[in-house]
GROMACS .gro file of C-alpha atoms in nm:
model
  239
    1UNK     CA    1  -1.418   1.225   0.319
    2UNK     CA    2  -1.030   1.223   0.407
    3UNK     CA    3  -0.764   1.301   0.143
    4UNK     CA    4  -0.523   1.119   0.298
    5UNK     CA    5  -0.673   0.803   0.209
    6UNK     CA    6  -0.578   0.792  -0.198
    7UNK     CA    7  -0.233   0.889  -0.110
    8UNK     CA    8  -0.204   0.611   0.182
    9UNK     CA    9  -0.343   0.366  -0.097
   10UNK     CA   10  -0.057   0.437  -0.331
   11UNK     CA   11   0.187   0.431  -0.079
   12UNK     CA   12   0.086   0.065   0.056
   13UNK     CA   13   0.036  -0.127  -0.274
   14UNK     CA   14   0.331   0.038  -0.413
   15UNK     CA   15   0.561  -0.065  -0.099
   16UNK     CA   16   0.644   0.280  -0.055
   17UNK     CA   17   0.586   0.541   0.247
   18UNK     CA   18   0.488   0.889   0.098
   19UNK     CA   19   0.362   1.218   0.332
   20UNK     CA   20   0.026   1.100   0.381
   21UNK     CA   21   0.038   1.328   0.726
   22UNK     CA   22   0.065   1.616   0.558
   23UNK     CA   23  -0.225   1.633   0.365
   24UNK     CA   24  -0.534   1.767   0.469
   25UNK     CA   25  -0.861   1.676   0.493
   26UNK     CA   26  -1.169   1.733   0.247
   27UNK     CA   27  -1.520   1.803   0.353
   28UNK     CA   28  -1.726   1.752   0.050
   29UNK     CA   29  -1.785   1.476  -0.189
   30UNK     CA   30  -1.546   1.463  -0.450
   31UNK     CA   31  -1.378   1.251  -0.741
   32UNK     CA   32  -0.980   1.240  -0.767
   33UNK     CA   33  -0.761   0.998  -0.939
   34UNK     CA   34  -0.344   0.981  -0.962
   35UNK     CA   35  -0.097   0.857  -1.175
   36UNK     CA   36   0.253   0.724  -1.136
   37UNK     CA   37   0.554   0.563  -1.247
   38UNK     CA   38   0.806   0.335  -0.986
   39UNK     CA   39   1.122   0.174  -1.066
   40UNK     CA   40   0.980  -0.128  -0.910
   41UNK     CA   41   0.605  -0.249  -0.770
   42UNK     CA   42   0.710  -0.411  -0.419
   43UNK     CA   43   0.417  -0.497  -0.217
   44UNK     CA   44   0.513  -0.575   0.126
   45UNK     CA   45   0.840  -0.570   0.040
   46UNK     CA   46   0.819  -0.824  -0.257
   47UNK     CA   47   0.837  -0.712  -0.591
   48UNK     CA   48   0.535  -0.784  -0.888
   49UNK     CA   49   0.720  -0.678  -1.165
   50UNK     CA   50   1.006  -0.891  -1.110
   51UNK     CA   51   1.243  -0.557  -1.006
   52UNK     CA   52   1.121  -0.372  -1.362
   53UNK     CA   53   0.911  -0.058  -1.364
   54UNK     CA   54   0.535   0.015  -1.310
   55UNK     CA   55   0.323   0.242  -1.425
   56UNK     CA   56  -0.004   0.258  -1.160
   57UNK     CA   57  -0.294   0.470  -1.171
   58UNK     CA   58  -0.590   0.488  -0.923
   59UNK     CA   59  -0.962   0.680  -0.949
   60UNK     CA   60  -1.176   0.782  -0.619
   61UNK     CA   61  -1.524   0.857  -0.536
   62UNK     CA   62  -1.532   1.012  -0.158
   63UNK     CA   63  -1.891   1.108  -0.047
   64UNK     CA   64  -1.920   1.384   0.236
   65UNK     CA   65  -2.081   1.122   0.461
   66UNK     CA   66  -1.770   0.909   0.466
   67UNK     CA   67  -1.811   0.641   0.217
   68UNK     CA   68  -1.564   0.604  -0.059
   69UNK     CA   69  -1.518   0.353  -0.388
   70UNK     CA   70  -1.232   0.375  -0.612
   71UNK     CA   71  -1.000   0.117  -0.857
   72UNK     CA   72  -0.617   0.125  -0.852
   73UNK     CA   73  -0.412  -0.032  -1.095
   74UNK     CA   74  -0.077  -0.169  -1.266
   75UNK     CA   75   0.125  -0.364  -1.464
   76UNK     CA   76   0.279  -0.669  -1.310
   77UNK     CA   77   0.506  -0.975  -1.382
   78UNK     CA   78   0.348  -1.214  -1.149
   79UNK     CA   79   0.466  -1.589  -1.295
   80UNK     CA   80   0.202  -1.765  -1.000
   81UNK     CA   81  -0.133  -1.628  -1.200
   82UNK     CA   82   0.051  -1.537  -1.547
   83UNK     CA   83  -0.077  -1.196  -1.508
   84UNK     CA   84   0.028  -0.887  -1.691
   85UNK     CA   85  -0.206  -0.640  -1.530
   86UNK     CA   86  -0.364  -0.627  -1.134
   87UNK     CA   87  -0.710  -0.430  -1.091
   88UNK     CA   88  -0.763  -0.351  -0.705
   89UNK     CA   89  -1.062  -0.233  -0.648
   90UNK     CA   90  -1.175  -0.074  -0.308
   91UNK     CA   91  -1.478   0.068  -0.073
   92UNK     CA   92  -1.504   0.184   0.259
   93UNK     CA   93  -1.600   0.432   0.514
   94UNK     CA   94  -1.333   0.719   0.658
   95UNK     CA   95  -1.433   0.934   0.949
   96UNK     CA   96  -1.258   1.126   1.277
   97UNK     CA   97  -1.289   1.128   1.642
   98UNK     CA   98  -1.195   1.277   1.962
   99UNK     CA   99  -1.122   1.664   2.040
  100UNK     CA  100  -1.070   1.838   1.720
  101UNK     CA  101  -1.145   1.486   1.495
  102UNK     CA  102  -0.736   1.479   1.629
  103UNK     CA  103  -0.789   1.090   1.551
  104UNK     CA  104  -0.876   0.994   1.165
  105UNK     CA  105  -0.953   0.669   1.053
  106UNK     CA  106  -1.049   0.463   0.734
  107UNK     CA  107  -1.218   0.070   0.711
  108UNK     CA  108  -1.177  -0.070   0.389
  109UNK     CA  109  -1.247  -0.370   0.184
  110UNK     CA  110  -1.003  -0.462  -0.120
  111UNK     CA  111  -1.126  -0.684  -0.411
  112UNK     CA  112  -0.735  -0.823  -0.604
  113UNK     CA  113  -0.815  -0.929  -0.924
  114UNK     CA  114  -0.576  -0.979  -1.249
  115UNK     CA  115  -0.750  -0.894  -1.539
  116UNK     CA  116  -0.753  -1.217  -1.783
  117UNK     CA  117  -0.731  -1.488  -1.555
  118UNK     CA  118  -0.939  -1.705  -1.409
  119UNK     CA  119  -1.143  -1.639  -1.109
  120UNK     CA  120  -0.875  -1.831  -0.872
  121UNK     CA  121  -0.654  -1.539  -0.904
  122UNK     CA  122  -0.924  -1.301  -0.700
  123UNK     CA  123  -0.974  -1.267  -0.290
  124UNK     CA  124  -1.112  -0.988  -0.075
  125UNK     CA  125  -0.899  -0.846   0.221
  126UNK     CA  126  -1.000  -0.584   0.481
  127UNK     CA  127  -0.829  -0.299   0.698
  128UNK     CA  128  -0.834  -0.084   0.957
  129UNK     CA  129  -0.611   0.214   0.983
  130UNK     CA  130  -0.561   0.494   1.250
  131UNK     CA  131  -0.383   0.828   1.193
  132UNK     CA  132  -0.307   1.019   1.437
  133UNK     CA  133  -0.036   1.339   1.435
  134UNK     CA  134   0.211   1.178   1.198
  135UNK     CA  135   0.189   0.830   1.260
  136UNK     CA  136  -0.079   0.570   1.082
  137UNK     CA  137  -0.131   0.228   1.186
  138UNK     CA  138  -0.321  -0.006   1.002
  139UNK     CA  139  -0.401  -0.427   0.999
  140UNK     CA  140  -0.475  -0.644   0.707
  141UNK     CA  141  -0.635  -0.955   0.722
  142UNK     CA  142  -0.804  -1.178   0.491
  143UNK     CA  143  -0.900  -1.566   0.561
  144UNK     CA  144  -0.841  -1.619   0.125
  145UNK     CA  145  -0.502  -1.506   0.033
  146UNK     CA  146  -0.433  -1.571  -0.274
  147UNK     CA  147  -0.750  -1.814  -0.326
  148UNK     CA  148  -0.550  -2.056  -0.116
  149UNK     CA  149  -0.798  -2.074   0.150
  150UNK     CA  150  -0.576  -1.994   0.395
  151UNK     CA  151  -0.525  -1.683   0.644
  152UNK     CA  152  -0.305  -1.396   0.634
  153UNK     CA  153  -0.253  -1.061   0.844
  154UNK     CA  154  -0.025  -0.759   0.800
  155UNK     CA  155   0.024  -0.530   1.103
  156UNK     CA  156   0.199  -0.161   0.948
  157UNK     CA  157   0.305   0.134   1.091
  158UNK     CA  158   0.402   0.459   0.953
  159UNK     CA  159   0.544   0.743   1.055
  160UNK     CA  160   0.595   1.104   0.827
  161UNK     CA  161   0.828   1.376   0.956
  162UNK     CA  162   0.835   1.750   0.762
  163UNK     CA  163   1.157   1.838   0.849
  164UNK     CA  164   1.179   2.171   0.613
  165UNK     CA  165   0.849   2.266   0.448
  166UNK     CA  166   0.755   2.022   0.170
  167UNK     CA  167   1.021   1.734   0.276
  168UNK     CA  168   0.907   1.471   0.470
  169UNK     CA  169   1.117   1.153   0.582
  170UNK     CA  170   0.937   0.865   0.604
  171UNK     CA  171   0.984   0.566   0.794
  172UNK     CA  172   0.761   0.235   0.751
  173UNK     CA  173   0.753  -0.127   0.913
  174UNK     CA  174   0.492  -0.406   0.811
  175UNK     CA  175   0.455  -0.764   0.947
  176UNK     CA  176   0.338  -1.055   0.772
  177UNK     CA  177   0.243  -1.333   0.954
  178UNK     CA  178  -0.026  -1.621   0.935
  179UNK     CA  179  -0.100  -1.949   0.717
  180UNK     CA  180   0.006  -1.742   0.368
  181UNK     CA  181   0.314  -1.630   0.477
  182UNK     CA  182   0.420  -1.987   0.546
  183UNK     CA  183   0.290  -2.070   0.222
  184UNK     CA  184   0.474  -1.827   0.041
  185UNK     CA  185   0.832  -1.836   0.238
  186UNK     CA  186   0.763  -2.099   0.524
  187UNK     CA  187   0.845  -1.790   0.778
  188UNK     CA  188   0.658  -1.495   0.900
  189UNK     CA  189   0.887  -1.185   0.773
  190UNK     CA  190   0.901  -0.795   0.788
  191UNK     CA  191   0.910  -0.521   0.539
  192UNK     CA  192   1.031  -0.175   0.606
  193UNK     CA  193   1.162   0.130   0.395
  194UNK     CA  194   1.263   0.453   0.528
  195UNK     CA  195   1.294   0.768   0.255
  196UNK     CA  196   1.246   1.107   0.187
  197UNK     CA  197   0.919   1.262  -0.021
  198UNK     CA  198   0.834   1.571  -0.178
  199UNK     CA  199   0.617   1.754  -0.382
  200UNK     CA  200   0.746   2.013  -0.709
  201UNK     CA  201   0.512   2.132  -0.922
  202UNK     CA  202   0.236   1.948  -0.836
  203UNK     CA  203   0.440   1.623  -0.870
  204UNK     CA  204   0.507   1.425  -0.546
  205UNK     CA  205   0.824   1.248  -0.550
  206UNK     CA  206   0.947   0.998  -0.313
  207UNK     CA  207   1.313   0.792  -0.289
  208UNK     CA  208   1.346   0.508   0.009
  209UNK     CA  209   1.516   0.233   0.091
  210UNK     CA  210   1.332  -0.082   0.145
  211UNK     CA  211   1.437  -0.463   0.273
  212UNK     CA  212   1.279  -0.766   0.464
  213UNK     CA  213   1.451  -0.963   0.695
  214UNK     CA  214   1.343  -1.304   0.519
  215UNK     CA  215   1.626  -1.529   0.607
  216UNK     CA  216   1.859  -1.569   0.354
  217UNK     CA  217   1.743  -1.925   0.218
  218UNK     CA  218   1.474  -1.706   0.082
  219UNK     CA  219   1.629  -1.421  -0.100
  220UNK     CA  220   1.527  -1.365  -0.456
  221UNK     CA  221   1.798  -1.117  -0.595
  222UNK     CA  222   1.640  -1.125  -0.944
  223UNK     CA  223   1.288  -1.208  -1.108
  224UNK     CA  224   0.956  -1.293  -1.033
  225UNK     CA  225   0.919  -1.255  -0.642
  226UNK     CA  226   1.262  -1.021  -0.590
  227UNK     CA  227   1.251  -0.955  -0.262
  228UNK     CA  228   1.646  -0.821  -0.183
  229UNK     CA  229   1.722  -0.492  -0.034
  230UNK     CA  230   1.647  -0.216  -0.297
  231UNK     CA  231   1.627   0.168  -0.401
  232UNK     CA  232   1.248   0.257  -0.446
  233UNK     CA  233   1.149   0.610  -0.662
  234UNK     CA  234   0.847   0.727  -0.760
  235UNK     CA  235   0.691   0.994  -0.922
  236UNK     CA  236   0.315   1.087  -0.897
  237UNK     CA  237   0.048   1.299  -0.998
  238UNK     CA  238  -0.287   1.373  -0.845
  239UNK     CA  239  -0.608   1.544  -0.949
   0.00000   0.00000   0.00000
């Protein structure tokens, strides 16, 4: 199983790009787990805790064949399903090809679910992501977002740069297109951040800058759904 697949988990639901190309890969089965704290949960460049902090923690299973399981979680302030907390939880396969497994790669399912409410608030969405060097693609797409019955996709690319050793900047663009983005802003949008990570003491730390370019008839500057121009940190800590 690939290590860089916890980190690239945290990085995506938290709306933040951390070093995920500097890590390397594991070759036995293992369980890990993180912790962190952010200023603010933005997924896909929206926030769920209406621009207040988070506290997020996820738990892994990675078998030596490939297959993985694991749970993430937070607290959120999302006014749509009245939910405090969202449970994500995860399975999928991660494996390597070409000369030197150069090319890595990860399919996964993810089950959203908020804890408490009703069985509305759940769909299932799957991806595909490529790394390669220090760049990771990856597409989203689910045909239930939200429970709405409609479709949505989500096309990201990443890129990680160590510039000195232990510093990465990291640069991220995401597009949302498809029948939910209408629903939720009547326009398909994208998300980017670009930042700086690290790790001191066993504690990787990350600062970016993160925007959309939803059209200005659809800028939240505070509350449920913020969605302006912001300074992401986080802190982390794996085992």
């Amino acid at each position: 199983m690939y290590k860089k697949f916890n980190k690239k988990r945290i990085a995506q639901l938290a709306g933040l790009t951390l070093a995920t190309a500097l890590i390397t890969p594991l070759a036995q089965a293992e369980v890990s787990g993180e912790i962190g704290v952010t200023n603010d949960y933005r997924f896909r460049g929206i926030s769920q805790t209406a621009g207040d902090f988070a506290v997020q923690a996820s738990i892994d299973y990675s078998m030596e064949s490939g297959f993985f399981i694991g749970a993430w979680g937070s607290n959120v302030d999302d006014e749509s399903y009245d939910a405090d907390v969202e449970v994500d939880i995860y399975a999928g396969y991660a494996g390597a090809f070409g000369e030197d497994d150069a090319v890595e790669y990860d399919f996964t399912l993810t089950y959203y679910t908020y804890p408490g409410q009703d069985e509305s608030t759940k769909y299932l969405e799957a991806s595909l992501g490529f790394y390669f060097a220090d760049f990771h693609f990856a597409q989203w797409y689910t045909n239930d977002y939200a429970n709405a019955d409609v479709a949505m996709h989500y096309s990201e690319l990443n890129y990680s740069y160590e510039f000195v050793e232990n510093w990465s900047i990291d640069a991220h663009v995401g597009y949302n297109y498809g029948d939910g983005a209408d629903l939720d802003w009547g326009e398909n949008y994208v998300d980017y951040s670009i930042g700086v990570s690290t790790e001191i003491g066993g504690v990787g730390l990350s600062l970016a800058w993160l925007d959309t370019n939803l059209s200005s008839d659809n800028e939240i500057k505070d509350g449920p759904w913020k969605n302006e121009g912001t300074i992401l940190a986080t802190a982390s800590y794996a085992f």
